[in-house]
Amino acid sequence: MVSLVGVSDPGSALSIFMMNVTPLLEIAMIVQGAAVMFYFAHVKKISKALPIIILFSALVIPIITFFVRILGIIDLGFDLRSRIKPDSNRG
């Protein structure tokens, strides 16, 4: 929220704090999004190779990293993992 409002002085302590914390929070959201992808693959009995391929391609294509990060944010806000149900027609 602080980064959305903006800091008037680029050399202030708050500005330096935000520059250091922002990448850490982005990495945390990528890890959260990856956890959701792996959980979804586990529950739906999809090959584990699919989330691994998505994560490795996210290293090359930044737009995929953005979507994984958004998935992590959505999981924190709406608890996606509790809403994912296993397929009843699969054995």
Coordinates of N, CA and C in Angstrom, one line a residue:
M1 N 0.8 -1.2 0.0 CA 0.0 0.0 0.0 C 0.9 1.2 0.0
V2 N 2.0 1.2 0.7 CA 2.9 2.4 0.8 C 3.4 2.7 -0.6
S3 N 3.8 1.6 -1.4 CA 4.3 1.8 -2.7 C 3.3 2.4 -3.7
L4 N 2.0 2.1 -3.5 CA 1.0 2.7 -4.3 C 0.8 4.2 -4.1
V5 N 0.9 4.6 -2.8 CA 0.8 6.0 -2.5 C 1.9 6.8 -3.0
G6 N 3.1 6.2 -2.9 CA 4.3 6.9 -3.3 C 5.0 7.6 -2.2
V7 N 6.3 7.7 -2.3 CA 7.1 8.4 -1.3 C 7.7 9.6 -2.0
S8 N 7.6 10.8 -1.4 CA 8.0 12.0 -2.0 C 9.5 12.1 -2.1
D9 N 10.2 11.7 -1.1 CA 11.7 11.8 -1.1 C 12.3 10.4 -1.4
P10 N 13.0 10.4 -2.6 CA 13.6 9.1 -3.0 C 14.7 8.6 -2.1
G11 N 15.3 9.4 -1.3 CA 16.3 9.0 -0.4 C 15.9 8.7 1.0
S12 N 14.6 8.8 1.3 CA 14.1 8.6 2.7 C 14.2 7.2 3.1
A13 N 14.1 7.0 4.4 CA 14.2 5.6 5.0 C 13.1 4.8 4.5
L14 N 11.9 5.4 4.4 CA 10.7 4.6 3.9 C 10.9 4.1 2.5
S15 N 11.5 5.0 1.7 CA 11.7 4.7 0.3 C 12.7 3.5 0.2
I16 N 13.8 3.6 0.9 CA 14.8 2.6 0.9 C 14.2 1.2 1.4
F17 N 13.4 1.3 2.5 CA 12.8 0.1 3.0 C 11.9 -0.5 2.0
M18 N 11.1 0.3 1.3 CA 10.2 -0.3 0.2 C 11.0 -0.9 -0.9
M19 N 12.1 -0.3 -1.3 CA 12.9 -0.8 -2.4 C 13.5 -2.2 -2.0
N20 N 13.7 -2.4 -0.7 CA 14.3 -3.7 -0.2 C 13.2 -4.7 0.0
V21 N 12.1 -4.3 0.5 CA 11.0 -5.3 0.8 C 10.2 -5.8 -0.4
T22 N 10.0 -4.9 -1.4 CA 9.2 -5.2 -2.5 C 9.7 -6.5 -3.2
P23 N 11.0 -6.7 -3.6 CA 11.4 -7.9 -4.2 C 11.2 -9.2 -3.4
L24 N 11.3 -9.0 -2.0 CA 11.1 -10.2 -1.2 C 9.6 -10.6 -1.1
L25 N 8.8 -9.6 -1.1 CA 7.3 -9.9 -1.2 C 6.9 -10.5 -2.5
E26 N 7.5 -10.0 -3.6 CA 7.2 -10.6 -4.9 C 7.7 -12.1 -5.0
I27 N 8.8 -12.4 -4.4 CA 9.3 -13.8 -4.4 C 8.4 -14.6 -3.5
A28 N 7.9 -14.1 -2.4 CA 7.0 -14.8 -1.5 C 5.7 -15.2 -2.3
M29 N 5.2 -14.2 -3.1 CA 4.0 -14.5 -3.9 C 4.2 -15.5 -5.0
I30 N 5.4 -15.5 -5.6 CA 5.7 -16.5 -6.6 C 5.8 -17.9 -5.9
V31 N 6.4 -18.0 -4.7 CA 6.4 -19.3 -4.0 C 4.9 -19.7 -3.7
Q32 N 4.1 -18.8 -3.3 CA 2.7 -19.1 -2.9 C 2.0 -19.6 -4.2
G33 N 2.2 -18.9 -5.3 CA 1.5 -19.3 -6.6 C 2.0 -20.7 -7.0
A34 N 3.3 -21.0 -6.8 CA 3.8 -22.3 -7.2 C 3.2 -23.4 -6.3
A35 N 3.0 -23.0 -5.0 CA 2.4 -24.0 -4.1 C 1.0 -24.3 -4.6
V36 N 0.3 -23.3 -5.0 CA -1.1 -23.6 -5.5 C -1.1 -24.4 -6.7
M37 N -0.1 -24.2 -7.7 CA -0.1 -25.0 -8.9 C 0.3 -26.4 -8.6
F38 N 1.2 -26.7 -7.7 CA 1.6 -28.0 -7.3 C 0.4 -28.7 -6.6
Y39 N -0.3 -28.0 -5.7 CA -1.4 -28.6 -5.0 C -2.5 -29.0 -6.0
F40 N -2.8 -28.1 -7.0 CA -3.8 -28.3 -8.0 C -3.4 -29.6 -8.8
A41 N -2.2 -29.7 -9.2 CA -1.7 -30.9 -9.9 C -1.8 -32.1 -9.1
H42 N -1.6 -32.0 -7.8 CA -1.7 -33.2 -6.9 C -3.1 -33.6 -6.8
V43 N -4.0 -32.7 -6.5 CA -5.4 -33.0 -6.3 C -6.1 -33.6 -7.5
K44 N -5.8 -32.9 -8.7 CA -6.4 -33.3 -9.9 C -5.7 -34.5 -10.6
K45 N -4.6 -35.0 -10.0 CA -3.8 -36.1 -10.5 C -3.3 -35.8 -11.9
I46 N -2.8 -34.6 -12.0 CA -2.1 -34.2 -13.2 C -0.6 -34.4 -13.0
S47 N 0.1 -34.7 -14.1 CA 1.6 -34.9 -13.9 C 2.3 -33.7 -13.3
K48 N 3.2 -34.0 -12.4 CA 4.0 -33.0 -11.7 C 4.9 -32.2 -12.7
A49 N 5.0 -32.7 -13.9 CA 5.9 -32.1 -14.9 C 5.2 -30.8 -15.3
L50 N 3.9 -30.7 -15.3 CA 3.3 -29.4 -15.8 C 3.6 -28.2 -15.0
P51 N 3.5 -28.3 -13.6 CA 3.9 -27.1 -12.8 C 5.4 -26.8 -12.9
I52 N 6.2 -27.9 -13.0 CA 7.6 -27.7 -13.1 C 7.9 -27.0 -14.4
I53 N 7.3 -27.4 -15.5 CA 7.5 -26.7 -16.8 C 7.1 -25.2 -16.7
I54 N 6.0 -25.0 -16.1 CA 5.5 -23.6 -16.0 C 6.5 -22.8 -15.1
L55 N 7.0 -23.3 -14.1 CA 8.0 -22.5 -13.3 C 9.3 -22.3 -14.0
F56 N 9.8 -23.3 -14.7 CA 11.0 -23.0 -15.5 C 10.8 -22.1 -16.6
S57 N 9.6 -22.1 -17.2 CA 9.3 -21.1 -18.3 C 9.1 -19.7 -17.7
A58 N 8.7 -19.6 -16.5 CA 8.6 -18.3 -15.8 C 9.9 -17.7 -15.6
L59 N 11.0 -18.5 -15.5 CA 12.3 -17.9 -15.5 C 12.7 -17.2 -16.7
V60 N 12.2 -17.6 -17.9 CA 12.5 -17.1 -19.2 C 11.5 -16.0 -19.6
I61 N 10.3 -16.3 -19.3 CA 9.2 -15.4 -19.8 C 8.6 -14.7 -18.6
P62 N 8.9 -13.4 -18.5 CA 8.4 -12.7 -17.3 C 6.9 -12.6 -17.1
I63 N 6.1 -12.6 -18.2 CA 4.7 -12.5 -18.1 C 4.1 -13.7 -17.3
I64 N 4.8 -14.9 -17.5 CA 4.3 -16.1 -16.7 C 4.6 -15.9 -15.2
T65 N 5.7 -15.3 -14.9 CA 6.0 -15.0 -13.5 C 4.9 -14.1 -12.9
F66 N 4.5 -13.1 -13.7 CA 3.4 -12.2 -13.3 C 2.1 -13.0 -12.9
F67 N 1.7 -13.9 -13.8 CA 0.5 -14.7 -13.6 C 0.7 -15.7 -12.4
V68 N 1.9 -16.2 -12.2 CA 2.1 -17.1 -11.0 C 2.0 -16.2 -9.7
R69 N 2.5 -15.0 -9.8 CA 2.5 -14.1 -8.6 C 1.0 -13.7 -8.3
I70 N 0.2 -13.4 -9.4 CA -1.2 -13.1 -9.2 C -1.9 -14.3 -8.6
L71 N -1.6 -15.5 -9.0 CA -2.2 -16.7 -8.5 C -2.0 -16.8 -7.0
G72 N -0.7 -16.5 -6.6 CA -0.4 -16.5 -5.2 C -1.2 -15.5 -4.4
I73 N -1.4 -14.3 -4.9 CA -2.1 -13.3 -4.3 C -3.6 -13.7 -4.1
I74 N -4.1 -14.3 -5.2 CA -5.5 -14.7 -5.2 C -5.7 -15.8 -4.2
D75 N -4.7 -16.7 -4.0 CA -4.8 -17.8 -3.1 C -4.8 -17.2 -1.6
L76 N -4.0 -16.2 -1.4 CA -4.0 -15.6 -0.1 C -5.4 -14.9 0.2
G77 N -5.9 -14.3 -0.8 CA -7.2 -13.5 -0.5 C -8.4 -14.4 -0.5
F78 N -8.5 -15.4 -1.3 CA -9.7 -16.2 -1.4 C -9.5 -17.7 -1.0
D79 N -8.4 -18.1 -0.6 CA -8.1 -19.5 -0.1 C -8.5 -20.5 -1.2
L80 N -7.8 -20.4 -2.3 CA -8.1 -21.3 -3.4 C -7.9 -22.8 -3.1
R81 N -6.9 -23.1 -2.3 CA -6.6 -24.5 -2.0 C -7.8 -25.2 -1.3
S82 N -8.5 -24.5 -0.5 CA -9.6 -25.1 0.2 C -10.8 -25.3 -0.8
R83 N -10.8 -24.6 -1.9 CA -11.9 -24.7 -2.8 C -11.7 -25.7 -3.9
I84 N -10.4 -26.2 -4.0 CA -10.1 -27.2 -5.1 C -10.6 -28.5 -4.6
K85 N -11.4 -29.1 -5.4 CA -12.0 -30.5 -5.0 C -11.4 -31.5 -6.0
P86 N -11.2 -32.7 -5.5 CA -10.7 -33.8 -6.3 C -11.8 -34.2 -7.3
D87 N -11.4 -34.7 -8.5 CA -12.4 -35.2 -9.4 C -13.0 -36.5 -8.9
S88 N -14.3 -36.6 -8.9 CA -15.0 -37.8 -8.4 C -15.0 -38.9 -9.4
N89 N -14.8 -38.6 -10.7 CA -14.9 -39.6 -11.7 C -13.5 -40.3 -12.0
R90 N -12.5 -39.8 -11.4 CA -11.2 -40.4 -11.5 C -10.9 -41.4 -10.4
G91 N -10.1 -42.4 -10.7 CA -9.9 -43.4 -9.6 C -8.6 -43.2 -9.0

